[in-house]
PDB file of C-alpha atoms in Angstrom:
ATOM      1  CA  UNK A   1       0.960   2.592   4.989  1.00  0.00           C
ATOM      2  CA  UNK A   2       1.973   5.427   7.295  1.00  0.00           C
ATOM      3  CA  UNK A   3       5.140   4.128   8.936  1.00  0.00           C
ATOM      4  CA  UNK A   4       3.998   5.679  12.206  1.00  0.00           C
ATOM      5  CA  UNK A   5       1.776   4.043  14.778  1.00  0.00           C
ATOM      6  CA  UNK A   6       0.545   7.427  15.998  1.00  0.00           C
ATOM      7  CA  UNK A   7      -0.302   8.617  12.478  1.00  0.00           C
ATOM      8  CA  UNK A   8      -2.068   5.314  11.697  1.00  0.00           C
ATOM      9  CA  UNK A   9      -4.115   5.605  14.878  1.00  0.00           C
ATOM     10  CA  UNK A  10      -5.113   9.178  14.036  1.00  0.00           C
ATOM     11  CA  UNK A  11      -6.009   8.180  10.478  1.00  0.00           C
ATOM     12  CA  UNK A  12      -8.162   5.308  11.737  1.00  0.00           C
ATOM     13  CA  UNK A  13      -9.917   7.591  14.197  1.00  0.00           C
ATOM     14  CA  UNK A  14     -10.619  10.171  11.500  1.00  0.00           C
ATOM     15  CA  UNK A  15     -11.961   7.566   9.077  1.00  0.00           C
ATOM     16  CA  UNK A  16     -14.330   5.978  11.581  1.00  0.00           C
ATOM     17  CA  UNK A  17     -15.441   9.282  13.056  1.00  0.00           C
ATOM     18  CA  UNK A  18     -16.236  10.890   9.696  1.00  0.00           C
ATOM     19  CA  UNK A  19     -17.775   7.782   8.168  1.00  0.00           C
ATOM     20  CA  UNK A  20     -20.076   6.810  10.998  1.00  0.00           C
ATOM     21  CA  UNK A  21     -20.999  10.410  11.812  1.00  0.00           C
ATOM     22  CA  UNK A  22     -22.204  10.916   8.236  1.00  0.00           C
ATOM     23  CA  UNK A  23     -23.928   7.617   7.467  1.00  0.00           C
ATOM     24  CA  UNK A  24     -24.407   5.727  10.725  1.00  0.00           C
ATOM     25  CA  UNK A  25     -23.490   2.318   9.282  1.00  0.00           C
ATOM     26  CA  UNK A  26     -20.821   1.374   6.794  1.00  0.00           C
ATOM     27  CA  UNK A  27     -19.638  -1.691   4.941  1.00  0.00           C
ATOM     28  CA  UNK A  28     -16.070  -2.598   4.006  1.00  0.00           C
ATOM     29  CA  UNK A  29     -16.223  -0.791   0.652  1.00  0.00           C
ATOM     30  CA  UNK A  30     -17.267   2.487   2.269  1.00  0.00           C
ATOM     31  CA  UNK A  31     -14.513   2.215   4.876  1.00  0.00           C
ATOM     32  CA  UNK A  32     -11.912   1.332   2.226  1.00  0.00           C
ATOM     33  CA  UNK A  33     -12.890   4.390   0.192  1.00  0.00           C
ATOM     34  CA  UNK A  34     -12.721   6.557   3.319  1.00  0.00           C
ATOM     35  CA  UNK A  35      -9.212   5.296   4.149  1.00  0.00           C
ATOM     36  CA  UNK A  36      -7.978   6.011   0.622  1.00  0.00           C
ATOM     37  CA  UNK A  37      -9.589   9.463   0.735  1.00  0.00           C
ATOM     38  CA  UNK A  38      -7.946  10.229   4.074  1.00  0.00           C
ATOM     39  CA  UNK A  39      -4.552   9.048   2.804  1.00  0.00           C
ATOM     40  CA  UNK A  40      -4.888  11.183  -0.347  1.00  0.00           C
ATOM     41  CA  UNK A  41      -4.983  14.249   1.897  1.00  0.00           C
ATOM     42  CA  UNK A  42      -1.375  13.631   2.914  1.00  0.00           C
ATOM     43  CA  UNK A  43       0.104  11.559   0.057  1.00  0.00           C
ATOM     44  CA  UNK A  44       0.084  11.596  -3.734  1.00  0.00           C
ATOM     45  CA  UNK A  45      -1.896   8.436  -4.482  1.00  0.00           C
ATOM     46  CA  UNK A  46      -2.824   7.681  -8.067  1.00  0.00           C
ATOM     47  CA  UNK A  47       0.344   8.088 -10.120  1.00  0.00           C
ATOM     48  CA  UNK A  48       2.784   5.245 -10.725  1.00  0.00           C
ATOM     49  CA  UNK A  49       6.428   6.326 -10.472  1.00  0.00           C
ATOM     50  CA  UNK A  50       8.651   3.233 -10.119  1.00  0.00           C
ATOM     51  CA  UNK A  51      10.684   1.907 -13.058  1.00  0.00           C
ATOM     52  CA  UNK A  52      12.783  -1.007 -11.743  1.00  0.00           C
ATOM     53  CA  UNK A  53      14.802  -3.600 -13.587  1.00  0.00           C
ATOM     54  CA  UNK A  54      14.714  -7.306 -12.794  1.00  0.00           C
ATOM     55  CA  UNK A  55      16.218  -8.287  -9.424  1.00  0.00           C
ATOM     56  CA  UNK A  56      19.299 -10.515  -9.524  1.00  0.00           C
ATOM     57  CA  UNK A  57      19.106 -11.905  -5.979  1.00  0.00           C
ATOM     58  CA  UNK A  58      15.521 -13.135  -5.810  1.00  0.00           C
ATOM     59  CA  UNK A  59      16.331 -16.560  -4.361  1.00  0.00           C
ATOM     60  CA  UNK A  60      18.600 -15.218  -1.618  1.00  0.00           C
ATOM     61  CA  UNK A  61      16.186 -12.427  -0.708  1.00  0.00           C
ATOM     62  CA  UNK A  62      13.296 -14.838  -0.263  1.00  0.00           C
ATOM     63  CA  UNK A  63      15.298 -17.031   2.099  1.00  0.00           C
ATOM     64  CA  UNK A  64      16.827 -14.306   4.228  1.00  0.00           C
ATOM     65  CA  UNK A  65      14.222 -11.508   4.442  1.00  0.00           C
ATOM     66  CA  UNK A  66      13.217 -10.496   7.951  1.00  0.00           C
ATOM     67  CA  UNK A  67       9.846  -8.951   8.733  1.00  0.00           C
ATOM     68  CA  UNK A  68      11.449  -5.720   9.983  1.00  0.00           C
ATOM     69  CA  UNK A  69      13.450  -5.414   6.768  1.00  0.00           C
ATOM     70  CA  UNK A  70      10.352  -6.059   4.674  1.00  0.00           C
ATOM     71  CA  UNK A  71       8.414  -3.410   6.577  1.00  0.00           C
ATOM     72  CA  UNK A  72      11.180  -0.855   6.032  1.00  0.00           C
ATOM     73  CA  UNK A  73      11.362  -1.722   2.319  1.00  0.00           C
ATOM     74  CA  UNK A  74       7.602  -1.291   1.916  1.00  0.00           C
ATOM     75  CA  UNK A  75       7.776   2.106   3.634  1.00  0.00           C
ATOM     76  CA  UNK A  76      10.329   3.230   1.038  1.00  0.00           C
ATOM     77  CA  UNK A  77       7.935   2.607  -1.853  1.00  0.00           C
ATOM     78  CA  UNK A  78       6.177   5.582  -3.453  1.00  0.00           C
ATOM     79  CA  UNK A  79       2.667   6.060  -2.033  1.00  0.00           C
ATOM     80  CA  UNK A  80       0.705   4.591  -4.951  1.00  0.00           C
ATOM     81  CA  UNK A  81       2.842   1.493  -5.313  1.00  0.00           C
ATOM     82  CA  UNK A  82       2.841   1.031  -1.530  1.00  0.00           C
ATOM     83  CA  UNK A  83      -0.955   1.232  -1.458  1.00  0.00           C
ATOM     84  CA  UNK A  84      -1.244  -1.280  -4.314  1.00  0.00           C
ATOM     85  CA  UNK A  85       1.205  -3.676  -2.643  1.00  0.00           C
ATOM     86  CA  UNK A  86      -0.423  -3.464   0.784  1.00  0.00           C
ATOM     87  CA  UNK A  87      -3.957  -3.866  -0.527  1.00  0.00           C
ATOM     88  CA  UNK A  88      -3.117  -6.696  -2.918  1.00  0.00           C
ATOM     89  CA  UNK A  89      -0.392  -8.684  -1.188  1.00  0.00           C
ATOM     90  CA  UNK A  90      -1.108  -7.583   2.378  1.00  0.00           C
ATOM     91  CA  UNK A  91      -4.897  -7.536   2.477  1.00  0.00           C
ATOM     92  CA  UNK A  92      -5.612  -9.980  -0.347  1.00  0.00           C
ATOM     93  CA  UNK A  93      -7.691  -7.609  -2.478  1.00  0.00           C
ATOM     94  CA  UNK A  94      -7.919  -8.519  -6.151  1.00  0.00           C
ATOM     95  CA  UNK A  95      -6.533  -6.151  -8.764  1.00  0.00           C
ATOM     96  CA  UNK A  96      -9.956  -4.943  -9.841  1.00  0.00           C
ATOM     97  CA  UNK A  97     -10.875  -3.889  -6.307  1.00  0.00           C
ATOM     98  CA  UNK A  98      -7.511  -2.168  -5.805  1.00  0.00           C
ATOM     99  CA  UNK A  99      -7.917  -0.300  -9.097  1.00  0.00           C
ATOM    100  CA  UNK A 100     -11.435   0.817  -8.229  1.00  0.00           C
ATOM    101  CA  UNK A 101     -10.291   2.146  -4.840  1.00  0.00           C
ATOM    102  CA  UNK A 102      -7.303   4.050  -6.159  1.00  0.00           C
ATOM    103  CA  UNK A 103      -8.710   5.020  -9.542  1.00  0.00           C
ATOM    104  CA  UNK A 104      -6.351   2.999 -11.731  1.00  0.00           C
ATOM    105  CA  UNK A 105      -6.903   0.562 -14.578  1.00  0.00           C
ATOM    106  CA  UNK A 106      -6.259  -3.141 -14.110  1.00  0.00           C
ATOM    107  CA  UNK A 107      -3.135  -2.846 -16.265  1.00  0.00           C
ATOM    108  CA  UNK A 108      -1.818  -0.013 -14.096  1.00  0.00           C
ATOM    109  CA  UNK A 109      -2.480  -2.013 -10.937  1.00  0.00           C
ATOM    110  CA  UNK A 110      -0.592  -5.013 -12.344  1.00  0.00           C
ATOM    111  CA  UNK A 111       2.306  -2.790 -13.450  1.00  0.00           C
ATOM    112  CA  UNK A 112       2.409  -0.995 -10.088  1.00  0.00           C
ATOM    113  CA  UNK A 113       2.341  -4.268  -8.163  1.00  0.00           C
ATOM    114  CA  UNK A 114       5.112  -5.703 -10.317  1.00  0.00           C
ATOM    115  CA  UNK A 115       7.275  -2.599  -9.838  1.00  0.00           C
ATOM    116  CA  UNK A 116       6.606  -2.578  -6.087  1.00  0.00           C
ATOM    117  CA  UNK A 117       7.697  -6.196  -5.763  1.00  0.00           C
ATOM    118  CA  UNK A 118      10.831  -5.552  -7.822  1.00  0.00           C
ATOM    119  CA  UNK A 119      11.743  -2.508  -5.727  1.00  0.00           C
ATOM    120  CA  UNK A 120      11.201  -4.432  -2.486  1.00  0.00           C
ATOM    121  CA  UNK A 121      13.524  -7.168  -3.757  1.00  0.00           C
ATOM    122  CA  UNK A 122      16.154  -4.543  -4.642  1.00  0.00           C
ATOM    123  CA  UNK A 123      15.914  -3.001  -1.192  1.00  0.00           C
ATOM    124  CA  UNK A 124      16.072  -6.344   0.584  1.00  0.00           C
ATOM    125  CA  UNK A 125      19.056  -7.460  -1.504  1.00  0.00           C
ATOM    126  CA  UNK A 126      21.080  -4.345  -0.640  1.00  0.00           C
TER     127      UNK A 126
END
C-alpha cells in the first residue's frame, strides 16, 4: 500500500504499538481498522476517483505481466482503489468486509475494484 518498505515498517510499528498499548489484545478486525486509520492520516481513503474504459489487451496482459510490473501498476492507483484492490484481491477479503473497513457501500466497493482492475490492465498494457 505504501510503496516503501521503510514507510510500511513504520506504519506496522505504529499500528501494533498504539493498538496493543491501548487494549492489550486485539483480533484481526481491530488491527485492520487500525491499519486503515493509520493510512488515512497520510492518504485520502474513502473517495473513488478512477473512471476507466474497457481494456483492449486483456489476454496479452494476463500472459506477459511480471510481478514487478504489477506492483508498480498497483502503486499508481489512487489510494482508495488501491486499498480495495489489495484487501480484496491481495488479502482475499470479501466486498462487505472491505466496505466496512473503508466506509463504502458494497456497490462502491465493486465499482472501485472493477476500476482498479481496469486501470492495472491499462498500465500493464502500456
